[in-house]
Short mmCIF file of C-alpha atoms in Angstrom, two decimals:
data_model
loop_
_atom_site.label_atom_id
_atom_site.label_comp_id
_atom_site.label_asym_id
_atom_site.label_seq_id
_atom_site.Cartn_x
_atom_site.Cartn_y
_atom_site.Cartn_z
CA UNK A 1118 -25.62 -11.82 4.36
CA UNK A 1119 -22.53 -12.79 2.38
CA UNK A 1120 -20.18 -14.39 4.91
CA UNK A 1121 -17.30 -12.47 3.28
CA UNK A 1122 -18.84 -9.12 4.21
CA UNK A 1123 -19.32 -7.72 7.68
CA UNK A 1124 -21.78 -5.07 8.87
CA UNK A 1125 -21.43 -3.33 12.18
CA UNK A 1126 -24.24 -1.18 13.56
CA UNK A 1127 -23.10 1.54 15.92
CA UNK A 1128 -25.62 3.11 18.32
CA UNK A 1129 -24.62 6.08 20.46
CA UNK A 1130 -25.84 6.56 23.98
CA UNK A 1131 -27.68 9.74 24.96
CA UNK A 1132 -25.29 10.79 27.70
CA UNK A 1133 -22.93 13.70 27.04
CA UNK A 1134 -20.32 14.99 29.45
CA UNK A 1135 -20.69 18.65 30.31
CA UNK A 1136 -16.98 19.46 30.07
CA UNK A 1137 -16.83 19.29 26.27
CA UNK A 1138 -19.16 20.21 23.42
CA UNK A 1139 -18.55 17.30 21.05
CA UNK A 1140 -21.65 16.15 19.18
CA UNK A 1141 -22.82 12.60 19.74
CA UNK A 1142 -22.36 10.22 16.81
CA UNK A 1143 -25.70 9.53 15.15
CA UNK A 1144 -27.33 6.15 15.72
CA UNK A 1145 -27.21 3.28 13.24
CA UNK A 1146 -23.82 4.01 11.77
CA UNK A 1147 -22.85 0.99 9.69
CA UNK A 1148 -19.32 -0.22 9.01
CA UNK A 1149 -18.94 -2.60 6.10
CA UNK A 1150 -15.73 -4.55 5.60
CA UNK A 1151 -15.01 -6.47 2.43
CA UNK A 1152 -12.80 -9.42 3.37
CA UNK A 1153 -12.10 -10.18 -0.29
CA UNK A 1154 -10.53 -6.78 -0.89
CA UNK A 1155 -6.79 -6.22 -0.80
CA UNK A 1156 -5.34 -2.87 0.14
CA UNK A 1157 -1.84 -1.76 1.09
CA UNK A 1158 0.18 -3.71 3.64
CA UNK A 1159 1.70 -1.70 6.47
CA UNK A 1160 5.50 -2.18 6.22
CA UNK A 1161 7.26 -3.63 9.24
CA UNK A 1162 9.37 -0.43 9.47
CA UNK A 1163 6.38 1.91 9.11
CA UNK A 1164 6.70 3.43 12.59
CA UNK A 1165 9.45 5.96 13.13
CA UNK A 1166 10.65 8.94 15.13
CA UNK A 1167 12.30 12.16 13.98
CA UNK A 1168 14.97 14.05 15.95
CA UNK A 1169 16.93 17.23 15.31
CA UNK A 1170 20.41 17.04 13.78
CA UNK A 1171 21.65 19.25 16.61
CA UNK A 1172 21.06 16.38 19.03
CA UNK A 1173 24.19 14.71 17.61
CA UNK A 1174 26.26 17.56 19.07
CA UNK A 1175 25.96 15.50 22.26
CA UNK A 1176 27.48 12.16 21.19
CA UNK A 1177 26.35 10.47 24.40
CA UNK A 1178 22.62 10.75 23.66
CA UNK A 1179 22.23 8.28 20.79
CA UNK A 1180 24.71 5.75 22.15
CA UNK A 1181 24.91 2.23 23.53
CA UNK A 1182 25.17 3.70 27.04
CA UNK A 1183 21.67 5.22 26.84
CA UNK A 1184 20.03 1.94 27.82
CA UNK A 1185 16.73 3.43 28.98
CA UNK A 1186 16.11 5.11 25.63
CA UNK A 1187 17.13 1.95 23.78
CA UNK A 1188 14.49 -0.05 25.64
CA UNK A 1189 11.83 2.59 24.95
CA UNK A 1190 12.65 2.55 21.24
CA UNK A 1191 12.54 -1.25 21.14
CA UNK A 1192 9.18 -1.32 22.95
CA UNK A 1193 7.74 1.06 20.36
CA UNK A 1194 8.68 -1.13 17.40
CA UNK A 1195 11.38 -3.71 16.70
CA UNK A 1196 11.94 -2.37 13.16
CA UNK A 1197 11.71 1.41 13.37
CA UNK A 1198 13.27 4.23 11.37
CA UNK A 1199 15.02 7.14 13.09
CA UNK A 1200 15.12 10.26 10.96
CA UNK A 1201 17.82 12.83 11.77
CA UNK A 1202 17.17 16.32 10.40
CA UNK A 1203 14.83 19.16 11.31
CA UNK A 1204 15.37 22.91 11.30
CA UNK A 1205 18.65 22.63 13.20
CA UNK A 1206 20.19 20.71 10.29
CA UNK A 1207 20.51 24.07 8.52
CA UNK A 1208 22.96 25.17 11.23
CA UNK A 1209 25.03 22.08 11.99
CA UNK A 1210 28.41 21.24 10.54
CA UNK A 1211 30.58 18.12 10.56
CA UNK A 1212 34.07 17.24 11.81
CA UNK A 1213 36.05 14.00 11.67
CA UNK A 1214 37.88 15.13 14.80
CA UNK A 1215 36.85 14.04 18.26
CA UNK A 1216 34.96 16.68 20.26
CA UNK A 1217 37.24 18.86 22.34
CA UNK A 1218 34.61 20.54 24.51
CA UNK A 1219 31.69 19.52 26.67
CA UNK A 1220 28.49 19.18 24.58
CA UNK A 1221 26.46 22.42 24.67
CA UNK A 1222 23.35 20.59 25.89
CA UNK A 1223 22.17 17.17 26.99
CA UNK A 1224 19.02 17.09 24.88
CA UNK A 1225 17.83 19.19 21.97
CA UNK A 1226 14.09 19.46 21.46
CA UNK A 1227 12.05 20.36 18.38
CA UNK A 1228 13.47 23.39 16.64
CA UNK A 1229 11.56 26.62 17.18
CA UNK A 1230 12.60 29.93 15.73
CA UNK A 1231 13.94 31.03 19.12
CA UNK A 1232 16.10 27.93 19.68
CA UNK A 1233 19.84 28.59 19.86
CA UNK A 1234 21.46 26.11 17.50
CA UNK A 1235 24.42 27.85 15.87
CA UNK A 1236 27.77 26.15 16.22
CA UNK A 1237 26.49 22.62 16.74
CA UNK A 1238 28.96 20.06 15.40
CA UNK A 1239 28.38 16.43 14.47
CA UNK A 1240 31.53 14.36 14.86
CA UNK A 1241 32.63 10.91 13.76
CA UNK A 1242 32.29 9.88 17.42
CA UNK A 1243 28.61 10.85 17.36
CA UNK A 1244 28.09 8.73 14.25
CA UNK A 1245 29.89 5.78 15.82
CA UNK A 1246 27.70 6.07 18.91
CA UNK A 1247 24.61 6.44 16.74
CA UNK A 1248 25.53 3.21 14.92
CA UNK A 1249 25.81 1.40 18.26
CA UNK A 1250 22.41 2.80 19.32
CA UNK A 1251 20.84 1.61 16.06
CA UNK A 1252 22.41 -1.82 16.43
CA UNK A 1253 20.98 -2.15 19.93
CA UNK A 1254 17.50 -1.02 18.90
CA UNK A 1255 17.57 -2.81 15.51
CA UNK A 1256 16.35 0.44 13.94
CA UNK A 1257 17.60 2.08 10.75
CA UNK A 1258 18.23 5.74 9.91
CA UNK A 1259 17.36 8.44 7.38
CA UNK A 1260 20.15 11.02 7.68
CA UNK A 1261 19.81 14.72 6.79
CA UNK A 1262 22.55 16.99 5.44
CA UNK A 1263 22.86 20.77 5.61
CA UNK A 1264 21.79 22.39 2.34
CA UNK A 1265 20.40 25.59 3.86
CA UNK A 1266 23.72 27.04 5.05
CA UNK A 1267 26.19 24.25 4.34
CA UNK A 1268 28.58 23.56 1.51
CA UNK A 1269 28.75 20.63 -0.84
CA UNK A 1270 32.28 19.87 0.32
CA UNK A 1271 31.22 19.48 3.96
CA UNK A 1272 28.10 17.56 2.92
CA UNK A 1273 30.22 15.14 0.89
CA UNK A 1274 32.57 14.61 3.83
CA UNK A 1275 29.69 14.03 6.25
CA UNK A 1276 27.88 11.74 3.82
CA UNK A 1277 31.07 9.70 3.39
CA UNK A 1278 31.40 9.27 7.14
CA UNK A 1279 27.70 8.47 7.62
CA UNK A 1280 27.79 5.88 4.84
CA UNK A 1281 30.93 4.24 6.21
CA UNK A 1282 29.97 4.27 9.89
CA UNK A 1283 26.22 3.66 9.79
CA UNK A 1284 26.63 1.00 7.10
CA UNK A 1285 23.51 -1.14 6.59
CA UNK A 1286 21.63 0.91 9.20
CA UNK A 1287 21.58 3.88 6.78
CA UNK A 1288 18.42 3.86 4.66
CA UNK A 1289 19.13 7.04 2.73
CA UNK A 1290 20.65 10.51 2.84
CA UNK A 1291 18.49 13.63 2.60
CA UNK A 1292 19.96 16.81 1.13
CA UNK A 1293 18.28 19.72 2.86
CA UNK A 1294 15.42 20.23 5.31
CA UNK A 1295 12.29 22.05 4.11
CA UNK A 1296 13.94 23.68 1.08
CA UNK A 1297 10.59 25.23 0.17
CA UNK A 1298 11.04 27.44 3.27
CA UNK A 1299 14.48 28.77 2.26
CA UNK A 1300 13.04 31.90 0.61
CA UNK A 1301 13.71 35.11 2.53
CA UNK A 1302 15.63 33.03 5.05
CA UNK A 1303 18.64 31.41 3.40
CA UNK A 1304 17.79 32.34 -0.20
CA UNK A 1305 16.32 35.31 -2.08
CA UNK A 1306 12.58 35.73 -2.45
CA UNK A 1307 12.76 34.45 -6.02
CA UNK A 1308 14.02 31.01 -4.94
CA UNK A 1309 11.90 28.29 -6.52
CA UNK A 1310 11.79 24.57 -7.36
CA UNK A 1311 14.20 24.90 -10.29
CA UNK A 1312 16.75 26.66 -8.08
CA UNK A 1313 16.43 23.94 -5.46
CA UNK A 1314 16.92 21.18 -8.02
CA UNK A 1315 20.08 22.84 -9.34
CA UNK A 1316 21.50 23.01 -5.83
CA UNK A 1317 20.37 19.49 -5.01
CA UNK A 1318 22.08 18.11 -8.11
CA UNK A 1319 25.26 20.00 -7.27
CA UNK A 1320 25.36 18.47 -3.76
CA UNK A 1321 24.34 15.07 -5.11
CA UNK A 1322 27.19 15.04 -7.61
CA UNK A 1323 29.73 15.95 -4.92
CA UNK A 1324 28.44 13.17 -2.64
CA UNK A 1325 28.35 10.35 -5.19
CA UNK A 1326 31.85 11.31 -6.34
CA UNK A 1327 32.95 10.19 -2.86
CA UNK A 1328 30.27 7.54 -2.20
CA UNK A 1329 29.03 6.00 -5.47
CA UNK A 1330 26.83 3.54 -3.55
CA UNK A 1331 24.93 6.25 -1.63
CA UNK A 1332 21.11 6.18 -1.59
CA UNK A 1333 18.94 9.29 -1.33
CA UNK A 1334 15.52 10.44 -0.18
CA UNK A 1335 13.80 13.77 -0.68
CA UNK A 1336 12.79 16.50 -1.15
CA UNK A 1337 11.79 16.72 2.53
CA UNK A 1338 9.53 19.70 1.92
CA UNK A 1339 7.42 21.59 4.42
CA UNK A 1340 4.20 22.11 2.46
CA UNK A 1341 4.83 23.67 -0.96
CA UNK A 1342 3.73 21.10 -3.51
CA UNK A 1343 5.66 22.41 -6.57
CA UNK A 1344 8.96 21.55 -4.85
CA UNK A 1345 7.79 17.99 -4.26
CA UNK A 1346 6.53 17.59 -7.82
CA UNK A 1347 9.76 18.96 -9.31
CA UNK A 1348 11.83 16.50 -7.28
CA UNK A 1349 9.52 13.56 -8.05
CA UNK A 1350 9.61 14.35 -11.77
CA UNK A 1351 13.42 14.32 -11.86
CA UNK A 1352 13.96 11.47 -9.39
CA UNK A 1353 13.64 8.67 -11.98
CA UNK A 1354 16.77 10.06 -13.64
CA UNK A 1355 18.66 9.16 -10.47
CA UNK A 1356 18.45 5.42 -9.69
CA UNK A 1357 19.99 6.15 -6.29
CA UNK A 1358 16.85 8.07 -5.20
CA UNK A 1359 14.82 5.39 -3.43
CA UNK A 1360 12.27 7.34 -1.38
CA UNK A 1361 10.16 10.49 -1.56
CA UNK A 1362 9.63 12.45 1.65
CA UNK A 1363 7.69 15.44 2.96
CA UNK A 1364 6.50 16.91 6.25
CA UNK A 1365 2.95 17.20 7.59
CA UNK A 1366 1.70 18.84 10.77
CA UNK A 1367 -1.96 18.68 11.73
CA UNK A 1368 -2.12 22.36 12.67
CA UNK A 1369 -0.07 25.29 13.87
CA UNK A 1370 1.70 27.35 14.87
CA UNK A 1371 1.43 26.56 18.55
CA UNK A 1372 0.73 30.20 19.41
CA UNK A 1373 -2.36 30.27 17.18
CA UNK A 1374 -5.70 30.42 19.04
CA UNK A 1375 -7.02 28.07 16.34
CA UNK A 1376 -4.63 25.29 17.43
CA UNK A 1377 -7.10 23.62 19.76
CA UNK A 1378 -7.79 20.18 21.13
CA UNK A 1379 -11.11 20.15 19.29
CA UNK A 1380 -9.46 20.94 15.97
CA UNK A 1381 -6.91 18.18 16.45
CA UNK A 1382 -9.74 15.65 16.67
CA UNK A 1383 -11.32 16.76 13.39
CA UNK A 1384 -10.63 13.91 10.95
CA UNK A 1385 -9.07 16.15 8.29
CA UNK A 1386 -5.96 14.04 8.23
CA UNK A 1387 -3.54 16.79 7.21
CA UNK A 1388 -5.57 19.76 8.50
CA UNK A 1389 -4.11 23.22 7.84
CA UNK A 1390 -0.63 22.64 6.45
CA UNK A 1391 -1.34 19.58 4.34
CA UNK A 1392 -5.01 18.88 3.55
CA UNK A 1393 -6.14 15.60 2.04
CA UNK A 1394 -5.97 17.09 -1.46
CA UNK A 1395 -2.23 17.61 -1.02
CA UNK A 1396 -1.80 14.04 0.13
CA UNK A 1397 -3.64 13.00 -3.03
CA UNK A 1398 -1.21 15.05 -5.12
CA UNK A 1399 1.82 13.65 -3.27
CA UNK A 1400 0.69 10.08 -3.83
CA UNK A 1401 -0.04 10.80 -7.50
CA UNK A 1402 3.46 12.23 -8.00
CA UNK A 1403 4.94 9.27 -6.12
CA UNK A 1404 3.06 6.81 -8.30
CA UNK A 1405 4.20 8.57 -11.47
CA UNK A 1406 7.81 8.39 -10.25
CA UNK A 1407 7.38 4.73 -9.16
CA UNK A 1408 8.80 5.63 -5.76
CA UNK A 1409 7.35 5.11 -2.27
CA UNK A 1410 6.42 8.06 -0.07
CA UNK A 1411 7.25 8.46 3.63
CA UNK A 1412 5.97 11.26 5.87
CA UNK A 1413 9.34 11.83 7.54
CA UNK A 1414 8.52 14.73 9.90
CA UNK A 1415 5.22 15.74 11.40
CA UNK A 1416 3.14 15.95 14.53
CA UNK A 1417 0.08 17.52 16.09
CA UNK A 1418 1.06 21.20 16.05
CA UNK A 1419 4.15 22.74 14.53
CA UNK A 1420 6.52 25.02 16.43
CA UNK A 1421 7.12 22.50 19.19
CA UNK A 1422 3.54 21.58 20.05
CA UNK A 1423 0.92 23.19 22.26
CA UNK A 1424 0.57 22.46 25.99
CA UNK A 1425 -2.81 21.03 26.90
CA UNK A 1426 -3.24 19.77 23.36
CA UNK A 1427 -0.10 18.05 22.07
CA UNK A 1428 0.61 16.27 25.36
CA UNK A 1429 -2.87 14.85 26.01
CA UNK A 1430 -4.98 11.78 25.32
CA UNK A 1431 -6.39 13.63 22.30
CA UNK A 1432 -2.92 13.61 20.72
CA UNK A 1433 -2.65 9.85 21.31
CA UNK A 1434 -5.96 9.20 19.56
CA UNK A 1435 -4.94 11.56 16.77
CA UNK A 1436 -1.56 9.86 16.29
CA UNK A 1437 -3.01 6.35 16.10
CA UNK A 1438 -5.84 7.33 13.75
CA UNK A 1439 -3.54 9.44 11.58
CA UNK A 1440 -0.90 6.73 11.21
CA UNK A 1441 -3.49 4.14 10.24
CA UNK A 1442 -5.06 6.52 7.77
CA UNK A 1443 -1.73 7.10 6.00
CA UNK A 1444 -0.97 3.39 5.98
CA UNK A 1445 -4.32 2.71 4.32
CA UNK A 1446 -3.44 5.25 1.63
CA UNK A 1447 -0.20 3.41 0.83
CA UNK A 1448 2.24 5.72 2.65
CA UNK A 1449 5.20 3.52 3.64
CA UNK A 1450 6.09 5.19 6.92
CA UNK A 1451 5.53 7.95 9.46
CA UNK A 1452 8.16 9.72 11.58
CA UNK A 1453 6.67 11.80 14.37
CA UNK A 1454 9.02 14.60 15.37
CA UNK A 1455 10.20 15.16 18.92
CA UNK A 1456 13.10 15.18 21.30
CA UNK A 1457 13.98 16.93 24.54
CA UNK A 1458 10.90 18.11 26.40
CA UNK A 1459 8.93 19.48 23.46
CA UNK A 1460 5.19 19.40 24.11
CA UNK A 1461 4.47 17.01 21.24
CA UNK A 1462 7.43 14.68 21.65
CA UNK A 1463 6.42 11.02 22.04
CA UNK A 1464 9.40 10.50 24.38
CA UNK A 1465 10.43 13.26 26.77
CA UNK A 1466 13.40 13.60 29.09
CA UNK A 1467 17.15 13.12 29.24
CA UNK A 1468 19.64 10.47 30.39
CA UNK A 1469 20.35 12.37 33.61
CA UNK A 1470 16.68 12.74 34.59
CA UNK A 1471 15.15 9.68 32.95
CA UNK A 1472 12.66 9.39 30.12
CA UNK A 1473 8.87 9.56 30.03
CA UNK A 1474 6.51 8.08 27.47
CA UNK A 1475 4.10 10.81 26.48
CA UNK A 1476 0.52 10.08 25.25
CA UNK A 1477 1.52 10.03 21.56
CA UNK A 1478 3.90 7.16 22.28
CA UNK A 1479 0.95 4.95 23.24
CA UNK A 1480 -0.99 6.06 20.16
CA UNK A 1481 1.96 5.00 18.03
CA UNK A 1482 2.08 1.64 19.80
CA UNK A 1483 -1.62 1.16 19.05
CA UNK A 1484 -1.09 1.78 15.32
CA UNK A 1485 2.04 -0.38 15.33
CA UNK A 1486 -0.20 -3.41 16.00
CA UNK A 1487 -1.05 -3.27 12.27
CA UNK A 1488 2.56 -3.72 11.09
CA UNK A 1489 2.60 -6.49 8.50
CA UNK A 1490 -1.20 -6.41 8.13
CA UNK A 1491 -3.02 -5.90 4.85
CA UNK A 1492 -5.85 -3.38 4.92
CA UNK A 1493 -9.34 -4.28 3.80
CA UNK A 1494 -11.90 -2.01 2.20
CA UNK A 1495 -13.96 -0.51 5.00
CA UNK A 1496 -16.75 2.05 4.66
CA UNK A 1497 -18.91 3.84 7.19
CA UNK A 1498 -22.49 4.68 6.19
CA UNK A 1499 -24.29 7.53 7.99
CA UNK A 1500 -20.92 8.46 9.41
CA UNK A 1501 -20.13 10.94 12.15
CA UNK A 1502 -16.96 13.02 12.36
CA UNK A 1503 -16.40 11.61 15.84
CA UNK A 1504 -16.28 7.94 14.76
CA UNK A 1505 -13.59 6.45 12.51
CA UNK A 1506 -12.68 2.85 11.84
CA UNK A 1507 -10.46 0.62 9.75
CA UNK A 1508 -9.99 -3.08 9.11
CA UNK A 1509 -7.14 -5.33 8.10
CA UNK A 1510 -6.23 -8.99 7.89
CA UNK A 1511 -3.19 -10.63 9.40
CA UNK A 1512 -2.75 -14.38 8.90
CA UNK A 1513 -6.03 -15.94 10.06
CA UNK A 1514 -7.16 -12.89 12.03
CA UNK A 1515 -9.28 -9.88 11.15
CA UNK A 1516 -8.25 -6.63 12.87
CA UNK A 1517 -10.85 -3.96 13.55
CA UNK A 1518 -9.88 -0.57 14.97
CA UNK A 1519 -12.52 1.87 16.20
CA UNK A 1520 -11.94 5.46 17.35
CA UNK A 1521 -14.61 7.06 19.51
CA UNK A 1522 -13.71 10.76 19.58
CA UNK A 1523 -16.83 11.84 21.44
CA UNK A 1524 -17.70 12.17 25.11
CA UNK A 1525 -20.35 9.46 24.85
CA UNK A 1526 -19.89 5.68 24.87
CA UNK A 1527 -20.79 3.82 21.70
CA UNK A 1528 -22.22 0.32 21.34
CA UNK A 1529 -21.05 -1.73 18.36
CA UNK A 1530 -23.22 -4.65 17.23
CA UNK A 1531 -21.08 -7.49 15.86
CA UNK A 1532 -22.14 -9.89 13.09
CA UNK A 1533 -23.00 -13.48 13.92
CA UNK A 1534 -19.77 -14.76 12.38
CA UNK A 1535 -17.74 -12.99 15.07
CA UNK A 1536 -20.03 -13.33 18.07
CA UNK A 1537 -19.06 -15.62 20.92
CA UNK A 1538 -15.55 -16.01 19.56
CA UNK A 1539 -13.17 -17.66 22.02
CA UNK A 1540 -10.11 -16.16 20.31
CA UNK A 1541 -10.63 -12.44 20.40
CA UNK A 1542 -7.80 -10.16 21.50
CA UNK A 1543 -8.71 -6.65 22.66
CA UNK A 1544 -6.42 -3.60 22.93
CA UNK A 1545 -7.72 -0.36 24.43
CA UNK A 1546 -6.23 3.14 24.20
CA UNK A 1547 -7.97 5.49 26.60
CA UNK A 1548 -7.76 7.97 29.48
CA UNK A 1549 -9.99 9.96 31.85
CA UNK A 1550 -10.71 12.75 29.34
CA UNK A 1551 -9.48 14.20 26.07
CA UNK A 1552 -7.36 16.79 27.87
CA UNK A 1553 -5.91 14.29 30.32
CA UNK A 1554 -2.17 13.64 30.24
CA UNK A 1555 -2.81 10.16 31.62
CA UNK A 1556 -3.05 7.65 28.77
CA UNK A 1557 -3.26 3.88 29.10
CA UNK A 1558 -2.75 1.15 26.52
CA UNK A 1559 -4.03 -2.18 27.80
CA UNK A 1560 -4.76 -5.62 26.40
CA UNK A 1561 -6.95 -8.59 27.24
CA UNK A 1562 -5.32 -11.65 25.68
CA UNK A 1563 -8.52 -13.65 25.23
CA UNK A 1564 -12.06 -12.38 25.51
CA UNK A 1565 -15.37 -13.96 24.58
CA UNK A 1566 -17.43 -11.67 22.38
CA UNK A 1567 -21.16 -11.36 22.69
CA UNK A 1568 -23.52 -9.64 20.30
CA UNK A 1569 -22.01 -6.20 20.85
CA UNK A 1570 -18.94 -4.39 22.10
CA UNK A 1571 -19.05 -1.16 24.05
CA UNK A 1572 -16.53 1.56 23.19
CA UNK A 1573 -16.15 4.02 26.05
CA UNK A 1574 -15.94 7.74 25.42
CA UNK A 1575 -12.60 9.13 24.15
CA UNK A 1576 -11.27 5.65 23.46
CA UNK A 1577 -9.74 3.63 20.64
CA UNK A 1578 -10.42 -0.09 20.58
CA UNK A 1579 -8.67 -2.78 18.55
CA UNK A 1580 -10.26 -6.21 18.14
CA UNK A 1581 -8.24 -9.04 16.67
CA UNK A 1582 -10.60 -11.89 15.91
CA UNK A 1583 -9.89 -15.30 14.47
CA UNK A 1584 -12.03 -15.34 11.35
CA UNK A 1585 -14.07 -18.32 10.28
#
């Protein structure tokens, strides 16, 4: 065997838990990894979170005083990106004046159609506090403006304040949230990509008249590809557009009987609202525009998430596998949406009650281990839908991630070049069952590998091995 190629033989056990109906992975699955290949490198700021614009109506939330949340952000990644936007951005307005009333809420979760969000105001104080929060976390920010029901004058004033106050922490401004969903809501039924681009250019001109140095990202679509392609085609005419963005939810809405735990585990990486073919089209348009693409809002199930699905171990395994899949495709970042106590939020809670790390948080931490790593070509022969894997190199180490999305343990036979290594680091993401809300992420700093590694049921395993 060529020492620069690895082969891993996976053999499934015959035991199957009675509580679920997942099929066992077939025996003799083979993973081949080409160590001479060079794929995309996961950017250091790949991992991100997305929060609603309405959250800024409470200037004390994203602030230097919210020490617990600062520590949770820092533990997730030291170089993250916070995206501010969401459905509530179509209702917020901006004021330079200090707030004169008590904030209408402490936390604002993912926007659902029934959420009351009218009258929320972002103030200069909120931006100043946000800057302090970003400085303490060492994160940066993608900042959304109200195109749906706002005016270009207010957008220009808000953009000026955001640019001045957030300073180097501001990655880019986004004009509008899901403009492809404006039809029959904020615009007539005939509203299309050309109409959006006319409006976008009108807002863009007003903003750069005030802030010539401003940078932009977009189009921040929901799922209608023509809007993305129209924006990507015109973006090269605007040197200040530095990033293409879109949303992607694995399934939804939450009320749908088809939004199930089993469906979340199906490795169709963009499931209902953005299948793999649409990701292909997005990346093709991004390549033609010579601009990177970031998935700036998404999660397991749109409309706030589904209890018993979006807040379980299954969502943690989905998040880790999904993030690594996008990174392998060359996507430069992922922002999972959340906030408040939404079922899919990676971080739940409020300053007054404390914060809780939900299962997805640990899945994100698992994927974050690949930040700065370069992916290698990895293929699975005789594959099963319940087994996925990827490989990368980082300095002198080879990283191997395996996802066992079945109820049966799997044995992985390792090649001779990695057996009996004294410098193997193991990270495990697991829990009692797929529907469990208890998720653990644990590490063994140094383990000695033998001829095989056992992957328990419903578990993701990361091996970091010093390569010879």
